[in-house]
PDB file of C-alpha atoms and ligand atoms in Angstrom:
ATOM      1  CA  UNK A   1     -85.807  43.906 -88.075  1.00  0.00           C
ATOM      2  CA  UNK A   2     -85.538  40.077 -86.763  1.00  0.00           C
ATOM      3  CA  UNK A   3     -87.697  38.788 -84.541  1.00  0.00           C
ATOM      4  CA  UNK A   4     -90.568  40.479 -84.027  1.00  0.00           C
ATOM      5  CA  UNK A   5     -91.619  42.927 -81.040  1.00  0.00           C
ATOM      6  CA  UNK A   6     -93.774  41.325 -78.757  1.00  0.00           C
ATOM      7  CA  UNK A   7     -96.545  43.727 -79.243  1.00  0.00           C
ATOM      8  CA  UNK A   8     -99.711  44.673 -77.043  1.00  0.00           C
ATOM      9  CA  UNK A   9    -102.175  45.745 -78.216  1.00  0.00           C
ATOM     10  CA  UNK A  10    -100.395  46.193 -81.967  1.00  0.00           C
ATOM     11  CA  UNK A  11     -99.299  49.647 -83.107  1.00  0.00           C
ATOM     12  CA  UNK A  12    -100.311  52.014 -85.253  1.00  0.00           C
ATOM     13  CA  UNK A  13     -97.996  54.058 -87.019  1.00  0.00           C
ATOM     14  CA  UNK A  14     -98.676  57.414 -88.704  1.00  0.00           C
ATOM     15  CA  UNK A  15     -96.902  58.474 -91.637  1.00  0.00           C
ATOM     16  CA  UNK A  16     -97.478  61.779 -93.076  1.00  0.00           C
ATOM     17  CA  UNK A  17     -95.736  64.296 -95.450  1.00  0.00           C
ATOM     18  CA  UNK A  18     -96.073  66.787 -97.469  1.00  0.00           C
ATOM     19  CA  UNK A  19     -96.633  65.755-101.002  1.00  0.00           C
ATOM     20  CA  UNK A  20     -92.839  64.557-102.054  1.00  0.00           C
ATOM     21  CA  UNK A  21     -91.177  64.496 -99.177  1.00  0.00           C
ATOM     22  CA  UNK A  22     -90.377  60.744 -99.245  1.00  0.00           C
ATOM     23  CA  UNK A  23     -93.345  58.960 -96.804  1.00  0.00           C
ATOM     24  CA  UNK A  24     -94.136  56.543 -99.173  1.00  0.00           C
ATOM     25  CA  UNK A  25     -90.691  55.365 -99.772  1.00  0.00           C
ATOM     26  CA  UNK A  26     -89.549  55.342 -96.251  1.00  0.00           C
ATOM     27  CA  UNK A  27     -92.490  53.384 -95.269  1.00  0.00           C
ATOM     28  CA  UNK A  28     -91.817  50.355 -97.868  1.00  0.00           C
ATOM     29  CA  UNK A  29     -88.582  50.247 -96.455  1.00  0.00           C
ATOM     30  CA  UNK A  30     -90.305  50.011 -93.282  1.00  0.00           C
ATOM     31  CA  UNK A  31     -92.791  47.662 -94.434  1.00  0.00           C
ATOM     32  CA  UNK A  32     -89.794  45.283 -96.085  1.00  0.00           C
ATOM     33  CA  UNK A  33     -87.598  44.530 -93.508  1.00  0.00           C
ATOM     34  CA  UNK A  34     -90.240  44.332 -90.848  1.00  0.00           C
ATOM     35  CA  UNK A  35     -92.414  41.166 -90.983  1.00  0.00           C
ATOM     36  CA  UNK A  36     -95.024  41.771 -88.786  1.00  0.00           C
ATOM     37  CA  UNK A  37     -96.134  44.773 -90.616  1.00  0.00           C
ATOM     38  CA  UNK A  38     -98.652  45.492 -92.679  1.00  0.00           C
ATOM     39  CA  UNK A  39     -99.366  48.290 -95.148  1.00  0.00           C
ATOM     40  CA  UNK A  40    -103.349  50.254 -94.656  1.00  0.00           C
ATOM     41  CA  UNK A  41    -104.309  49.918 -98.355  1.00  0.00           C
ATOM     42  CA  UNK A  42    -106.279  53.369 -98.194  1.00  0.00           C
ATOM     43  CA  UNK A  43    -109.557  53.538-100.685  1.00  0.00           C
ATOM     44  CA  UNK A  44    -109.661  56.387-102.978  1.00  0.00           C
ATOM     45  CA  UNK A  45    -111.727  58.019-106.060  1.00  0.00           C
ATOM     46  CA  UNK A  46    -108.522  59.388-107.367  1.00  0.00           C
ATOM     47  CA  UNK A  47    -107.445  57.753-110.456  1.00  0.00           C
ATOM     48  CA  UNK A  48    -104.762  54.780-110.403  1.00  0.00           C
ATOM     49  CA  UNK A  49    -101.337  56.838-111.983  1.00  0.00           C
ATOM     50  CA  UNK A  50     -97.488  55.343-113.057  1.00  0.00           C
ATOM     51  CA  UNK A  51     -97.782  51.864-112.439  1.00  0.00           C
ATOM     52  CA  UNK A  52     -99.949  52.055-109.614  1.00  0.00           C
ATOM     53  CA  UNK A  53    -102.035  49.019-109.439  1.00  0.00           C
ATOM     54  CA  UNK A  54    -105.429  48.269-107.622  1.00  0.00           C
ATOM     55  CA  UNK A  55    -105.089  46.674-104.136  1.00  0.00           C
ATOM     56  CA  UNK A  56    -101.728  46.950-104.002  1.00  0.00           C
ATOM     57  CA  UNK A  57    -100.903  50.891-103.535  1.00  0.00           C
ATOM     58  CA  UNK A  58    -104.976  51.620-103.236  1.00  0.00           C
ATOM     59  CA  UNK A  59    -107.864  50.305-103.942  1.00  0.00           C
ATOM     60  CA  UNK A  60    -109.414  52.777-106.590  1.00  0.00           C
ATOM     61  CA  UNK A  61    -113.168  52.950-106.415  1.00  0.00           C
ATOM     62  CA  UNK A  62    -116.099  55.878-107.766  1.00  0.00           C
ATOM     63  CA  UNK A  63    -117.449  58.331-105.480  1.00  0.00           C
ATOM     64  CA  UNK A  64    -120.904  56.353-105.121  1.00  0.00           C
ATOM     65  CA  UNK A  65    -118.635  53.152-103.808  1.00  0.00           C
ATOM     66  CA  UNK A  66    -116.845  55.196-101.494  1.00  0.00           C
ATOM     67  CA  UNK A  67    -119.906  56.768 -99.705  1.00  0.00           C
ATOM     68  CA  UNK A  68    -121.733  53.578 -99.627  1.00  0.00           C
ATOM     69  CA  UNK A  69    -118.160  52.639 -97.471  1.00  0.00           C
ATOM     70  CA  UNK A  70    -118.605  55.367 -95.442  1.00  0.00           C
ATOM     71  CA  UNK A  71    -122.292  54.630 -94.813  1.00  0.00           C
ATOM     72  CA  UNK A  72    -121.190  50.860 -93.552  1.00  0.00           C
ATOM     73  CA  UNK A  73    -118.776  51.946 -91.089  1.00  0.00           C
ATOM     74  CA  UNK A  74    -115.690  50.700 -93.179  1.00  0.00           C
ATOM     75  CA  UNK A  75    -113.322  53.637 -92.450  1.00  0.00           C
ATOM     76  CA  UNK A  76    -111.412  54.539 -89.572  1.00  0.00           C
ATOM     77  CA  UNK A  77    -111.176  57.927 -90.911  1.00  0.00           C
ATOM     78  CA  UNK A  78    -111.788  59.149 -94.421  1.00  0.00           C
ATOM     79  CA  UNK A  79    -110.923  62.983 -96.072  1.00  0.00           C
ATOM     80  CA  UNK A  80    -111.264  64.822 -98.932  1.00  0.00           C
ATOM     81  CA  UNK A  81    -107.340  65.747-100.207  1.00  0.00           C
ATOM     82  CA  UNK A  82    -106.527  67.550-103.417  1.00  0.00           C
ATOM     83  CA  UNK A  83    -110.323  67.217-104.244  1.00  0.00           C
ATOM     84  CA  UNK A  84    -110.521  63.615-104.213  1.00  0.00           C
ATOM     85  CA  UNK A  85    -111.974  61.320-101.466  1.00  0.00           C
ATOM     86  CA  UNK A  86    -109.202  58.851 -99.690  1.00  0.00           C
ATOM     87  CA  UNK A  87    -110.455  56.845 -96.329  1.00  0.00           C
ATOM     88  CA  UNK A  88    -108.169  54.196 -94.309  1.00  0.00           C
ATOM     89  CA  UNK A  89    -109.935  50.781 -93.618  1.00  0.00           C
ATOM     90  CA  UNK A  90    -111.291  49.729 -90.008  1.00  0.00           C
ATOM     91  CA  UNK A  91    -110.261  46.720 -90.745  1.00  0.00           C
ATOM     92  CA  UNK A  92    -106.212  47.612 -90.638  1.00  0.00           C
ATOM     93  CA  UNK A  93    -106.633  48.548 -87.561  1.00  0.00           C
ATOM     94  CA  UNK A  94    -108.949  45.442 -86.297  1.00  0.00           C
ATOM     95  CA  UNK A  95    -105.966  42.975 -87.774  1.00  0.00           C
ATOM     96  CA  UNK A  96    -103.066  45.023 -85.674  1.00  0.00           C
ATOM     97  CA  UNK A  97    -104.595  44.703 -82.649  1.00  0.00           C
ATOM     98  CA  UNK A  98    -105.589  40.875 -83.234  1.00  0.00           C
ATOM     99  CA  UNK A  99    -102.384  39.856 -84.467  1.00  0.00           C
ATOM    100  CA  UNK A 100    -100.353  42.657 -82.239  1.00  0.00           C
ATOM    101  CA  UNK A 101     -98.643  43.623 -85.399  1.00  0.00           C
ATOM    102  CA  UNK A 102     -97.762  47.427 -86.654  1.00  0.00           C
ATOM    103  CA  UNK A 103    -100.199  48.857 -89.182  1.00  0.00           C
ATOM    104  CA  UNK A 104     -98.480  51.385 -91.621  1.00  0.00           C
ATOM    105  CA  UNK A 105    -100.698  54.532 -92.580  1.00  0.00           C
ATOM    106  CA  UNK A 106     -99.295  56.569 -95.347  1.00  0.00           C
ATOM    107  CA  UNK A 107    -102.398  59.584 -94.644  1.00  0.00           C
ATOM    108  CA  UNK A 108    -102.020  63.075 -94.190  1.00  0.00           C
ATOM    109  CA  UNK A 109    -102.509  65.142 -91.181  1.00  0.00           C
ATOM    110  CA  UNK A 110    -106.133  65.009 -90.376  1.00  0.00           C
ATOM    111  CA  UNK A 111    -106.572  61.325 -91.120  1.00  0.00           C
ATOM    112  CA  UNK A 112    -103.628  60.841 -88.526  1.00  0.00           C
ATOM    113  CA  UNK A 113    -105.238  63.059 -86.293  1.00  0.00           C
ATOM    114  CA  UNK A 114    -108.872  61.581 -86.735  1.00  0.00           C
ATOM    115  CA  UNK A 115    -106.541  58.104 -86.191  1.00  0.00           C
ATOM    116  CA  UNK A 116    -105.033  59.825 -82.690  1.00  0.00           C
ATOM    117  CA  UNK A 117    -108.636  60.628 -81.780  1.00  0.00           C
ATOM    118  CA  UNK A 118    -110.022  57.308 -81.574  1.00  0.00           C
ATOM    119  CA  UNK A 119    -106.585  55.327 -80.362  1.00  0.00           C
ATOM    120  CA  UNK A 120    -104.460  57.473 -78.437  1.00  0.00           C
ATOM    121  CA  UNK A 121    -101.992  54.997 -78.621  1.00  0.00           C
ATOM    122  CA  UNK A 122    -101.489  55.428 -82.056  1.00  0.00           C
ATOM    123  CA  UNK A 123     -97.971  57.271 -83.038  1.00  0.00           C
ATOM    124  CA  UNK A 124     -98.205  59.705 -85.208  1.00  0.00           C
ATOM    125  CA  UNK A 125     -94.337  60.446 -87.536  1.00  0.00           C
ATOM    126  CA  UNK A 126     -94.095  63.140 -89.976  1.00  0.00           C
ATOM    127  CA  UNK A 127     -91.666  62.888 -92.843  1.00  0.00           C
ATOM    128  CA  UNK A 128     -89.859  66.639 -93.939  1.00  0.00           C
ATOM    129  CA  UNK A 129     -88.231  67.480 -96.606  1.00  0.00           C
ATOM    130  CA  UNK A 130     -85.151  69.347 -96.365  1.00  0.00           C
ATOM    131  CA  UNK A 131     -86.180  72.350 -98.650  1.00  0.00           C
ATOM    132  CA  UNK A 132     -88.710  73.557-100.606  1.00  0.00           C
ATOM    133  CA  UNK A 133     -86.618  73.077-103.176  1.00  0.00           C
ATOM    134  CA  UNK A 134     -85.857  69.666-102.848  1.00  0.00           C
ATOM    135  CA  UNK A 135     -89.295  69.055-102.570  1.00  0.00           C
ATOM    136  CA  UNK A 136     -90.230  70.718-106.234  1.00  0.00           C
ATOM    137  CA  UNK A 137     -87.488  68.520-107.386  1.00  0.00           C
ATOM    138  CA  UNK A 138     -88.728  65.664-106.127  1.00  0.00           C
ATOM    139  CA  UNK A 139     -92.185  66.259-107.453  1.00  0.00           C
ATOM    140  CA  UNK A 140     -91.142  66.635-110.791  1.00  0.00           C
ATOM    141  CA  UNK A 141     -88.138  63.860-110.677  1.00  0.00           C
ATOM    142  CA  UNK A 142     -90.976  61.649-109.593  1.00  0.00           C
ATOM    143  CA  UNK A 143     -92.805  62.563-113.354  1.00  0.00           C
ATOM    144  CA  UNK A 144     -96.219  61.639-112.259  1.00  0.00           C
ATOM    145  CA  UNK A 145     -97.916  64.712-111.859  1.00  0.00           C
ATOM    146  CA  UNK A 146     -98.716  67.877-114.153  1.00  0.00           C
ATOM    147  CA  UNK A 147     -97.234  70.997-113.705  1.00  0.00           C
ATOM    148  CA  UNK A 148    -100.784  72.036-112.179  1.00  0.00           C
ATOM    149  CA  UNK A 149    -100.406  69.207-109.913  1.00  0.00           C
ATOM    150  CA  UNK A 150     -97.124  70.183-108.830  1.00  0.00           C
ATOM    151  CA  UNK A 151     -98.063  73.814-108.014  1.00  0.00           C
ATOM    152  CA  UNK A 152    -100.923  73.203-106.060  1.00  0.00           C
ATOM    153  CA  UNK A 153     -99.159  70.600-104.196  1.00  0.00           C
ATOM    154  CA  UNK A 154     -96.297  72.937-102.968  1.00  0.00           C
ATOM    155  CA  UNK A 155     -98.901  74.859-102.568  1.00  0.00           C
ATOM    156  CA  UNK A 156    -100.434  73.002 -99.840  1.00  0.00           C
ATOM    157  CA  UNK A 157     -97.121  71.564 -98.509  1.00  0.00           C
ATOM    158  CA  UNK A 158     -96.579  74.569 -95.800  1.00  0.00           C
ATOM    159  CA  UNK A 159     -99.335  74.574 -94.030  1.00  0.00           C
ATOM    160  CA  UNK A 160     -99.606  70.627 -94.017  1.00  0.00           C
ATOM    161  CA  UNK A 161     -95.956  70.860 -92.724  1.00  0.00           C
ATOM    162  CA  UNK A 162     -97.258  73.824 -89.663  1.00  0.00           C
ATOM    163  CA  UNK A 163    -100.199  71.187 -89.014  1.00  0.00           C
ATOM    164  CA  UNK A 164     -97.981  68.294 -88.826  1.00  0.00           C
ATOM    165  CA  UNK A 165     -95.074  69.695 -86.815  1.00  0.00           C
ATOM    166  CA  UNK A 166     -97.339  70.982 -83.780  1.00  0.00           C
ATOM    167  CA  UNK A 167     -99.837  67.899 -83.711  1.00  0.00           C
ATOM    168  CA  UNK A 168     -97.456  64.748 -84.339  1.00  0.00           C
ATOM    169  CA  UNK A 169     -95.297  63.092 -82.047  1.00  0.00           C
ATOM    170  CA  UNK A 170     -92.409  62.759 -84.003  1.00  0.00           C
ATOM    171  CA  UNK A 171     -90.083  64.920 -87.206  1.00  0.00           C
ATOM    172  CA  UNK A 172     -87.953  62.738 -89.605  1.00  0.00           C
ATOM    173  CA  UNK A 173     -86.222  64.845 -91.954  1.00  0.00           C
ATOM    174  CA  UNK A 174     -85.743  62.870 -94.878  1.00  0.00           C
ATOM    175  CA  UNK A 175     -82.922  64.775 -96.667  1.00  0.00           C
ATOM    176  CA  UNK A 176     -80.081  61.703 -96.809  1.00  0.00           C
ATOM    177  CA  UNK A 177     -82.498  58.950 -97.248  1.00  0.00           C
ATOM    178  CA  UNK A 178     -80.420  56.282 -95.341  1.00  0.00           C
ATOM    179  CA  UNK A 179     -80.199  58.800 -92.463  1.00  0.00           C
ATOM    180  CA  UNK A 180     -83.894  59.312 -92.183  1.00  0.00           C
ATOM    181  CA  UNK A 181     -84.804  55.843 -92.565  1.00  0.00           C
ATOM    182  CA  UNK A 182     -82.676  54.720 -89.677  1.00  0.00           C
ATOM    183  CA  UNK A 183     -84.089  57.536 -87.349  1.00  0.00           C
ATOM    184  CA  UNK A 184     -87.682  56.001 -88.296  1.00  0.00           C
ATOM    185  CA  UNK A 185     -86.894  52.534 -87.701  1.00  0.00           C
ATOM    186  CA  UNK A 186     -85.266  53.637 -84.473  1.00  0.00           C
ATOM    187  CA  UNK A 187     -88.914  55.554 -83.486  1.00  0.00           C
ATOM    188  CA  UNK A 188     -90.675  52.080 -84.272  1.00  0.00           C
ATOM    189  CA  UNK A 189     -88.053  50.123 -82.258  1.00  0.00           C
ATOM    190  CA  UNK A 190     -88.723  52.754 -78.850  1.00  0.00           C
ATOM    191  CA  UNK A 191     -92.212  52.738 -79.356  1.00  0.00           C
ATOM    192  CA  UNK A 192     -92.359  48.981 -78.911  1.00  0.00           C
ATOM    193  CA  UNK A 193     -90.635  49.008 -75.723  1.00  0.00           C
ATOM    194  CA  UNK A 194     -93.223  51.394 -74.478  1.00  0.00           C
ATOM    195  CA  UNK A 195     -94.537  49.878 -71.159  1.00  0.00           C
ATOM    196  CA  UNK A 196     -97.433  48.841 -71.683  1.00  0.00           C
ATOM    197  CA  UNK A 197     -96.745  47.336 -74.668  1.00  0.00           C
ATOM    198  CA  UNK A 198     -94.454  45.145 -74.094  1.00  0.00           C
ATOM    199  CA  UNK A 199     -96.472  41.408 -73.380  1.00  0.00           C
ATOM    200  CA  UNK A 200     -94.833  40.853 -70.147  1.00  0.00           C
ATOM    201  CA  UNK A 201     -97.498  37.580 -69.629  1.00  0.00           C
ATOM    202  CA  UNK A 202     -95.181  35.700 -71.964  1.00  0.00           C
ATOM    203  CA  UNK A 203     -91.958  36.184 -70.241  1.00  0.00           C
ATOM    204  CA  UNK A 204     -91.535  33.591 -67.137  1.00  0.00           C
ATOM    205  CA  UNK A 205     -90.925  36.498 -64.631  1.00  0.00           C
ATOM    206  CA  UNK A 206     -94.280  36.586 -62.524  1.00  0.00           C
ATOM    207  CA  UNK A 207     -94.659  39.976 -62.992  1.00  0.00           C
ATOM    208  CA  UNK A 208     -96.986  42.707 -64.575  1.00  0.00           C
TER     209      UNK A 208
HETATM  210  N1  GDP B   1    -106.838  61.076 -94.621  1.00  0.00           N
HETATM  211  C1  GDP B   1    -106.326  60.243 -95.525  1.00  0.00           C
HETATM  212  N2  GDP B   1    -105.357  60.667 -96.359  1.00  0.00           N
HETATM  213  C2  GDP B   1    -104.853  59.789 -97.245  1.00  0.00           C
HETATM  214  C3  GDP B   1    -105.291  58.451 -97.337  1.00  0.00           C
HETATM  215  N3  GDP B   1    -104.590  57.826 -98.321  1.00  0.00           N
HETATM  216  C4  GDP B   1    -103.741  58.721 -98.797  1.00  0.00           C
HETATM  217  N4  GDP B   1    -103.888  59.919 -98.169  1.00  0.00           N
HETATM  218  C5  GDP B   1    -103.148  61.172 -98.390  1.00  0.00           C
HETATM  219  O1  GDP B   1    -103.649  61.814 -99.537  1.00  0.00           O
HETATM  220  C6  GDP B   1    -102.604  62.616-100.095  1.00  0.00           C
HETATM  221  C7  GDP B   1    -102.517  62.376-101.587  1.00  0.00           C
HETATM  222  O2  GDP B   1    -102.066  61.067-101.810  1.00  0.00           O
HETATM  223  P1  GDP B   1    -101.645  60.579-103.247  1.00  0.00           P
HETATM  224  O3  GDP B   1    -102.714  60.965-104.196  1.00  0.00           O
HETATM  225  O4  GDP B   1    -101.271  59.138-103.200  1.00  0.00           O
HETATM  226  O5  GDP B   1    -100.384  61.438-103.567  1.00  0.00           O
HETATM  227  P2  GDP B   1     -98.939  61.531-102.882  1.00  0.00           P
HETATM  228  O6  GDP B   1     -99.064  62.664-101.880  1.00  0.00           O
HETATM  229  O7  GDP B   1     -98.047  61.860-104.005  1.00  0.00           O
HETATM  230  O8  GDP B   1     -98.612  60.238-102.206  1.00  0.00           O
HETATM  231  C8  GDP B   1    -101.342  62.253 -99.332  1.00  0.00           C
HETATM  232  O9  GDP B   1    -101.100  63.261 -98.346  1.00  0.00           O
HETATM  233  C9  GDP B   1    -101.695  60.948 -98.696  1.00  0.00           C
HETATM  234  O10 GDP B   1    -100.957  60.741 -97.505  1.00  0.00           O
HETATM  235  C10 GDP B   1    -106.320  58.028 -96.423  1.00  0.00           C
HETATM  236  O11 GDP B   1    -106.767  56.893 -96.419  1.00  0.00           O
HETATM  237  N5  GDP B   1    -106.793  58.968 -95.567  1.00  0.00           N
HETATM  238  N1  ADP B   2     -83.983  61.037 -99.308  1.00  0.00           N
HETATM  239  C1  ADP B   2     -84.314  61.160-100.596  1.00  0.00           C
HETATM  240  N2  ADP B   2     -83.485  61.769-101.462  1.00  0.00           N
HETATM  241  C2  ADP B   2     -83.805  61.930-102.768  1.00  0.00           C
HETATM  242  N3  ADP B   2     -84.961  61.503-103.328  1.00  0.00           N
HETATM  243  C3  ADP B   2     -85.850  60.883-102.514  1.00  0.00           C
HETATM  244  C4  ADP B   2     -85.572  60.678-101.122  1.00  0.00           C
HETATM  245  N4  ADP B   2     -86.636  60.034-100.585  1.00  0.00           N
HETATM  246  C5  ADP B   2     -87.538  59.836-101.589  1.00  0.00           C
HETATM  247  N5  ADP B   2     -87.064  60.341-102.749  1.00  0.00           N
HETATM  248  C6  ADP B   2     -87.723  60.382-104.067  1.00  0.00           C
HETATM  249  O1  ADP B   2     -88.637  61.491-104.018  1.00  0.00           O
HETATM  250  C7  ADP B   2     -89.831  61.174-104.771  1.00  0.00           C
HETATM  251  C8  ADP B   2     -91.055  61.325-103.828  1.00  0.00           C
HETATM  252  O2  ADP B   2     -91.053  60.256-102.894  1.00  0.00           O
HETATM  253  P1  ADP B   2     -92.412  59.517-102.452  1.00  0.00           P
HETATM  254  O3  ADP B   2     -91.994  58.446-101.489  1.00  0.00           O
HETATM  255  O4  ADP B   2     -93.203  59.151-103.641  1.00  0.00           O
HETATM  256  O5  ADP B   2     -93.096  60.750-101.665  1.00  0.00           O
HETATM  257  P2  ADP B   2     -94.506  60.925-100.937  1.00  0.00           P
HETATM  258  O6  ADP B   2     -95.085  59.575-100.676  1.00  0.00           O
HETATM  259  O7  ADP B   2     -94.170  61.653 -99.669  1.00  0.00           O
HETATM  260  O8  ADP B   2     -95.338  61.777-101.863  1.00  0.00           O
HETATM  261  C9  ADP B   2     -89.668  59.754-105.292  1.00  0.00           C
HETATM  262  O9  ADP B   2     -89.236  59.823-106.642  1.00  0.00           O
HETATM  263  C10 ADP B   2     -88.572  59.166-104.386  1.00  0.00           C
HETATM  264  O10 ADP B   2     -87.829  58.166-105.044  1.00  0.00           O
END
């Protein structure tokens, strides 16, 4: 996108998936072609895997470092997924609304609800796949997980995707990727025309 929205008070977008369906790469798409985003670099106890690297896709910390986050108030939310602890900084949230930019969570469905709790405003997308099939292949395509990973994965994918279909507020189906990323962008562009958000103080009109 070109020139950014004029944004008030920032916005904070939701992503959420089932493992595979695609959220992470829709939402560095997202995060490349618009500038004044920024990407929540969630904090987990899982360890780094690929070519993940520290404090760029998370920052990887041990349980005792994690509480001690929780204990200060660091987290806007924080959950346990897939047995290991993952929490989304305060202070992505803090920057979007100072700088009235968009703050990109990739979380699943009860951080983005815990998110929703707190700021209302907050929009909340989730990403589908277009099978279950797809999704397997996907998983394994992506060759970072085990086979054990894999299965308990799809096995939590359904009722993630029942959670996520009845609480967010909107479904991108990310079967043709180009498709689904346009659809997203075009959720992003609405939601900064929302009134209300829209910084009407700036324009010379003498109104709002
Ligand atoms: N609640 C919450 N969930 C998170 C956070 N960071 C990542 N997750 C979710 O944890 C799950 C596992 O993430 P990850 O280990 O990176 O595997 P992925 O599902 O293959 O991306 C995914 O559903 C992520 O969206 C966070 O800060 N808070
Ligand atoms: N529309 C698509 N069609 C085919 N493959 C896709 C599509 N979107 C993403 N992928 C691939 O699927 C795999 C999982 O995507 P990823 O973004 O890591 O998922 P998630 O963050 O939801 O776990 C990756 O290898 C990615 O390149």
């Amino acid at each position: 996108m070109s020139e950014p929205t004029i944004l008030q008070p920032g916005l904070l977008l939701v992503l959420s998936a089932p493992s595979g369906a695609g959220k992470t790469t829709l939402a560095r798409q997202l995060l490349k072609e618009t500038p004044q985003a920024h990407f929540s670099i969630s904090v987990t106890t899982r360890r780094p895997r690929g070519k993940e690297q520290e404090g760029v896709d998370y920052h990887f910390v041990d349980v005792a470092t994690f509480q001690s986050k929780i204990e200060r108030g660091e987290f806007v939310e924080w959950a346990e997924v897939h047995g290991h602890f993952y929490g989304s900084p305060q202070s992505t949230v803090d920057m979007a609304r100072a700088q009235r930019g968009v703050a990109i969570f990739d979380i699943d469905v009860q951080g983005g609800q815990a998110i929703k709790r707190k700021h209302p405003d907050a929009v909340l997308i989730f990403v589908l796949p277009p099978s279950m099939e797809e999704l397997e292949r996907r998983l394994r395509d992506r060759q970072t997980d085990s086979d054990e990973t894999i299965r308990r994965r799809m096995l939590a994918a359904r009722s993630e995707m029942e959670r996520g279909i009845s609480a967010y507020d909107y479904v991108v189906v990310n079967d043709d990727f180009e498709r689904a990323y346009s659809e997203l962008r075009a959720v992003v562009v609405a939601e900064g025309c929302r009134r209300g958000r829209v910084d009407l103080s700036r324009l010379k009109l003498g109104v709002g």
